[in-house]
Amino acid sequence: MTGLLILLLACGPLVACSSESDDNPLNIPTYDPEAAASAEASESAAAAEASAEAAGVVTAESMSTDRYVVTSIPEDLDKQQTEILKAFVNYDQVTWNIWFTGTGVENAEPLTTAEEYQYVYGNYEDVKGETVGGVVRISVTEVFAMSPTEAQVIVCDDQSDLTSYDASGQENTDPAALQGRYEVLISMVNEGSGWVTSNEATLSTNECTVGP
Protein backbone atom coordinates (compact mmCIF):
# COMPACT_ATOMS: atom_id res chain seq x y z
CA MET A 1 0.00 0.00 0.00
CA THR A 2 2.82 2.40 0.89
CA GLY A 3 4.65 1.66 -2.35
CA LEU A 4 1.44 2.33 -4.33
CA LEU A 5 0.95 5.63 -2.51
CA ILE A 6 4.51 6.73 -3.32
CA LEU A 7 3.99 5.85 -7.00
CA LEU A 8 0.72 7.82 -7.10
CA LEU A 9 2.44 10.82 -5.56
CA ALA A 10 5.26 10.61 -8.10
CA CYS A 11 2.78 10.42 -10.96
CA GLY A 12 0.64 13.50 -10.37
CA PRO A 13 -2.50 14.09 -12.41
CA LEU A 14 -0.72 16.19 -15.02
CA VAL A 15 2.36 13.94 -15.24
CA ALA A 16 1.79 10.45 -16.54
CA CYS A 17 4.48 7.92 -15.69
CA SER A 18 5.86 4.68 -17.05
CA SER A 19 8.03 2.31 -15.01
CA GLU A 20 8.61 -0.36 -17.64
CA SER A 21 12.03 0.15 -19.23
CA ASP A 22 15.15 -1.94 -19.72
CA ASP A 23 17.19 1.19 -19.04
CA ASN A 24 15.50 1.73 -15.71
CA PRO A 25 16.43 -1.24 -13.48
CA LEU A 26 15.30 0.57 -10.34
CA ASN A 27 11.83 1.07 -11.83
CA ILE A 28 11.96 4.82 -11.20
CA PRO A 29 8.94 6.40 -12.96
CA THR A 30 9.87 8.19 -16.18
CA TYR A 31 8.00 10.97 -17.95
CA ASP A 32 5.77 9.92 -20.86
CA PRO A 33 4.72 12.97 -22.96
CA GLU A 34 1.82 11.24 -24.75
CA ALA A 35 0.38 9.82 -21.54
CA ALA A 36 0.84 13.19 -19.87
CA ALA A 37 -1.12 14.93 -22.63
CA SER A 38 -3.89 12.36 -22.33
CA ALA A 39 -4.04 12.77 -18.55
CA GLU A 40 -4.13 16.54 -18.87
CA ALA A 41 -6.96 16.38 -21.41
CA SER A 42 -8.94 14.02 -19.17
CA GLU A 43 -8.46 16.29 -16.18
CA SER A 44 -9.52 19.35 -18.20
CA ALA A 45 -12.68 17.56 -19.39
CA ALA A 46 -13.53 16.48 -15.85
CA ALA A 47 -12.97 20.02 -14.57
CA ALA A 48 -15.20 21.46 -17.30
CA GLU A 49 -17.95 18.96 -16.50
CA ALA A 50 -17.72 19.75 -12.78
CA SER A 51 -17.84 23.47 -13.54
CA ALA A 52 -20.91 23.02 -15.75
CA GLU A 53 -22.70 21.04 -13.06
CA ALA A 54 -21.88 23.67 -10.47
CA ALA A 55 -23.27 26.35 -12.78
CA GLY A 56 -26.53 24.46 -13.17
CA VAL A 57 -25.95 23.49 -16.81
CA VAL A 58 -27.98 20.46 -17.88
CA THR A 59 -27.38 17.93 -20.66
CA ALA A 60 -29.55 15.33 -22.32
CA GLU A 61 -27.52 12.62 -20.56
CA SER A 62 -27.89 14.18 -17.12
CA MET A 63 -31.67 14.27 -17.53
CA SER A 64 -32.01 10.64 -18.61
CA THR A 65 -32.81 7.48 -16.67
CA ASP A 66 -32.84 3.82 -17.66
CA ARG A 67 -36.44 4.01 -18.87
CA TYR A 68 -36.69 7.69 -19.77
CA VAL A 69 -34.04 8.68 -22.29
CA VAL A 70 -33.62 12.30 -23.36
CA THR A 71 -31.94 12.25 -26.77
CA SER A 72 -31.50 16.00 -27.25
CA ILE A 73 -32.25 19.41 -25.75
CA PRO A 74 -31.99 22.89 -27.27
CA GLU A 75 -28.62 24.63 -27.08
CA ASP A 76 -27.81 27.95 -25.40
CA LEU A 77 -30.74 28.00 -22.99
CA ASP A 78 -30.73 30.92 -20.57
CA LYS A 79 -31.30 30.52 -16.83
CA GLN A 80 -35.09 30.81 -17.03
CA GLN A 81 -35.36 28.39 -19.94
CA THR A 82 -33.13 25.92 -18.08
CA GLU A 83 -35.38 26.05 -15.03
CA ILE A 84 -38.43 25.48 -17.25
CA LEU A 85 -36.74 22.52 -18.94
CA LYS A 86 -35.76 20.96 -15.61
CA ALA A 87 -39.29 21.38 -14.25
CA PHE A 88 -40.81 19.79 -17.36
CA VAL A 89 -38.46 16.80 -17.32
CA ASN A 90 -39.13 16.26 -13.63
CA TYR A 91 -42.88 16.30 -14.28
CA ASP A 92 -42.55 14.05 -17.34
CA GLN A 93 -40.38 11.50 -15.54
CA VAL A 94 -42.78 11.38 -12.59
CA THR A 95 -45.83 10.87 -14.78
CA TRP A 96 -44.12 8.24 -16.91
CA ASN A 97 -43.13 6.44 -13.74
CA ILE A 98 -46.83 6.30 -12.82
CA TRP A 99 -47.55 4.45 -16.08
CA PHE A 100 -44.44 2.25 -15.76
CA THR A 101 -45.29 1.11 -12.23
CA GLY A 102 -49.05 1.61 -12.01
CA THR A 103 -48.56 3.50 -8.75
CA GLY A 104 -47.69 6.93 -7.35
CA VAL A 105 -50.26 9.14 -9.04
CA GLU A 106 -50.14 11.46 -6.02
CA ASN A 107 -46.55 12.34 -6.93
CA ALA A 108 -47.82 14.31 -9.93
CA GLU A 109 -50.00 16.64 -7.87
CA PRO A 110 -47.31 19.15 -6.79
CA LEU A 111 -45.97 19.25 -10.36
CA THR A 112 -49.25 20.25 -12.02
CA THR A 113 -52.07 22.74 -11.75
CA ALA A 114 -55.23 21.48 -10.04
CA GLU A 115 -56.97 21.06 -13.40
CA GLU A 116 -54.10 19.16 -14.98
CA TYR A 117 -53.78 16.88 -11.96
CA GLN A 118 -57.43 15.91 -12.30
CA TYR A 119 -56.73 14.99 -15.94
CA VAL A 120 -53.71 12.86 -14.95
CA TYR A 121 -55.68 11.27 -12.10
CA GLY A 122 -58.57 10.48 -14.43
CA ASN A 123 -56.23 8.69 -16.84
CA TYR A 124 -54.73 6.78 -13.92
CA GLU A 125 -58.15 5.63 -12.76
CA ASP A 126 -59.04 4.53 -16.28
CA VAL A 127 -56.06 2.16 -16.47
CA LYS A 128 -55.63 1.42 -12.77
CA GLY A 129 -53.63 -1.76 -12.28
CA GLU A 130 -52.08 -1.65 -15.75
CA THR A 131 -48.37 -1.07 -16.30
CA VAL A 132 -46.09 -0.13 -19.19
CA GLY A 133 -42.77 -1.74 -20.08
CA GLY A 134 -39.91 -0.57 -22.26
CA VAL A 135 -38.10 2.71 -22.79
CA VAL A 136 -39.59 6.05 -23.80
CA ARG A 137 -37.30 8.40 -25.75
CA ILE A 138 -37.77 12.16 -25.65
CA SER A 139 -36.32 14.92 -27.82
CA VAL A 140 -36.92 18.42 -26.47
CA THR A 141 -37.06 20.68 -29.50
CA GLU A 142 -38.16 24.06 -28.09
CA VAL A 143 -38.37 25.84 -24.73
CA PHE A 144 -40.32 29.10 -24.83
CA ALA A 145 -40.46 31.56 -21.93
CA MET A 146 -43.30 33.89 -22.90
CA SER A 147 -43.28 35.76 -19.60
CA PRO A 148 -42.04 35.27 -16.03
CA THR A 149 -45.14 33.16 -15.37
CA GLU A 150 -45.95 31.42 -18.67
CA ALA A 151 -43.91 28.98 -20.74
CA GLN A 152 -44.22 26.24 -23.35
CA VAL A 153 -42.11 23.20 -24.18
CA ILE A 154 -42.30 21.22 -27.43
CA VAL A 155 -41.09 17.62 -27.48
CA CYS A 156 -41.06 14.58 -29.71
CA ASP A 157 -42.17 11.62 -27.64
CA ASP A 158 -41.12 8.25 -29.14
CA GLN A 159 -43.10 5.41 -27.59
CA SER A 160 -42.31 2.77 -30.24
CA ASP A 161 -40.47 0.57 -27.70
CA LEU A 162 -43.35 0.44 -25.21
CA THR A 163 -45.68 -2.42 -24.34
CA SER A 164 -48.58 -2.46 -21.88
CA TYR A 165 -49.84 -5.09 -19.44
CA ASP A 166 -53.15 -5.52 -17.68
CA ALA A 167 -53.53 -5.96 -13.93
CA SER A 168 -52.90 -9.72 -14.22
CA GLY A 169 -49.63 -9.17 -16.10
CA GLN A 170 -50.93 -10.19 -19.53
CA GLU A 171 -49.74 -8.05 -22.43
CA ASN A 172 -52.53 -5.96 -23.93
CA THR A 173 -50.55 -3.56 -26.14
CA ASP A 174 -52.54 -1.64 -28.72
CA PRO A 175 -49.81 -0.46 -31.14
CA ALA A 176 -52.05 2.17 -32.71
CA ALA A 177 -52.71 3.77 -29.33
CA LEU A 178 -49.36 3.32 -27.60
CA GLN A 179 -46.45 2.82 -29.96
CA GLY A 180 -46.42 6.07 -31.91
CA ARG A 181 -44.21 9.15 -32.11
CA TYR A 182 -46.02 12.18 -30.80
CA GLU A 183 -45.12 15.84 -31.08
CA VAL A 184 -46.49 17.39 -27.90
CA LEU A 185 -46.89 20.97 -26.73
CA ILE A 186 -46.68 21.31 -22.95
CA SER A 187 -47.92 24.54 -21.35
CA MET A 188 -46.43 25.52 -18.00
CA VAL A 189 -47.09 28.23 -15.43
CA ASN A 190 -45.22 29.58 -12.44
CA GLU A 191 -47.71 30.20 -9.66
CA GLY A 192 -45.08 31.43 -7.24
CA SER A 193 -43.59 28.14 -6.07
CA GLY A 194 -41.93 26.99 -9.28
CA TRP A 195 -42.92 25.85 -12.76
CA VAL A 196 -45.78 23.35 -13.04
CA THR A 197 -47.54 21.79 -16.01
CA SER A 198 -50.95 23.19 -16.89
CA ASN A 199 -51.80 21.41 -20.16
CA GLU A 200 -50.58 19.01 -22.84
CA ALA A 201 -51.68 19.02 -26.48
CA THR A 202 -50.64 16.62 -29.25
CA LEU A 203 -49.52 18.50 -32.37
CA SER A 204 -48.81 15.56 -34.69
CA THR A 205 -48.55 11.76 -34.78
CA ASN A 206 -45.72 9.76 -36.36
CA GLU A 207 -44.21 12.83 -38.01
CA CYS A 208 -41.51 13.93 -35.55
CA THR A 209 -38.24 12.10 -34.81
CA VAL A 210 -36.07 11.86 -31.72
CA GLY A 211 -32.74 11.31 -33.44
CA PRO A 212 -30.19 8.56 -32.76
Short mmCIF file of N, CA and C in Angstrom, two decimals, residues 6-7 22-23 47 55 60 73 86 110 128 132 135 138 155 173 187 190 200 209 212:
data_model
loop_
_atom_site.label_atom_id
_atom_site.label_comp_id
_atom_site.label_asym_id
_atom_site.label_seq_id
_atom_site.Cartn_x
_atom_site.Cartn_y
_atom_site.Cartn_z
N ILE A 6 3.34 5.99 -2.84
CA ILE A 6 4.51 6.73 -3.32
C ILE A 6 4.46 6.88 -4.84
N LEU A 7 4.08 5.80 -5.54
CA LEU A 7 3.99 5.85 -7.00
C LEU A 7 2.94 6.85 -7.45
N ASP A 22 13.92 -1.18 -19.93
CA ASP A 22 15.15 -1.94 -19.72
C ASP A 22 16.26 -1.06 -19.20
N ASP A 23 16.16 0.26 -19.48
CA ASP A 23 17.19 1.19 -19.04
C ASP A 23 16.90 1.74 -17.66
N ALA A 47 -12.81 18.72 -15.22
CA ALA A 47 -12.97 20.02 -14.57
C ALA A 47 -14.07 20.82 -15.24
N ALA A 55 -22.57 25.19 -12.23
CA ALA A 55 -23.27 26.35 -12.78
C ALA A 55 -24.73 26.05 -13.12
N ALA A 60 -28.58 16.39 -22.06
CA ALA A 60 -29.55 15.33 -22.32
C ALA A 60 -29.22 14.11 -21.45
N ILE A 73 -31.60 18.22 -26.30
CA ILE A 73 -32.25 19.41 -25.75
C ILE A 73 -31.74 20.60 -26.54
N LYS A 86 -35.93 21.87 -16.74
CA LYS A 86 -35.76 20.96 -15.61
C LYS A 86 -37.10 20.62 -14.97
N PRO A 110 -48.04 17.89 -6.98
CA PRO A 110 -47.31 19.15 -6.79
C PRO A 110 -46.62 19.67 -8.05
N LYS A 128 -56.15 1.83 -14.07
CA LYS A 128 -55.63 1.42 -12.77
C LYS A 128 -55.29 -0.07 -12.76
N VAL A 132 -46.74 -0.29 -17.88
CA VAL A 132 -46.09 -0.13 -19.19
C VAL A 132 -44.64 -0.58 -19.05
N VAL A 135 -38.80 1.43 -22.94
CA VAL A 135 -38.10 2.71 -22.79
C VAL A 135 -38.78 3.77 -23.64
N ILE A 138 -37.24 10.81 -25.56
CA ILE A 138 -37.77 12.16 -25.65
C ILE A 138 -36.72 13.09 -26.28
N VAL A 155 -41.91 18.82 -27.48
CA VAL A 155 -41.09 17.62 -27.48
C VAL A 155 -41.57 16.66 -28.56
N THR A 173 -51.01 -4.71 -25.37
CA THR A 173 -50.55 -3.56 -26.14
C THR A 173 -51.43 -3.32 -27.37
N SER A 187 -47.81 23.19 -21.90
CA SER A 187 -47.92 24.54 -21.35
C SER A 187 -47.60 24.48 -19.86
N ASN A 190 -45.92 29.42 -13.71
CA ASN A 190 -45.22 29.58 -12.44
C ASN A 190 -46.16 30.33 -11.51
N GLU A 200 -51.33 19.68 -21.77
CA GLU A 200 -50.58 19.01 -22.84
C GLU A 200 -51.48 18.89 -24.06
N THR A 209 -39.27 13.10 -35.09
CA THR A 209 -38.24 12.10 -34.81
C THR A 209 -37.43 12.53 -33.59
N PRO A 212 -30.83 9.85 -33.08
CA PRO A 212 -30.19 8.56 -32.76
C PRO A 212 -30.28 8.24 -31.28
#
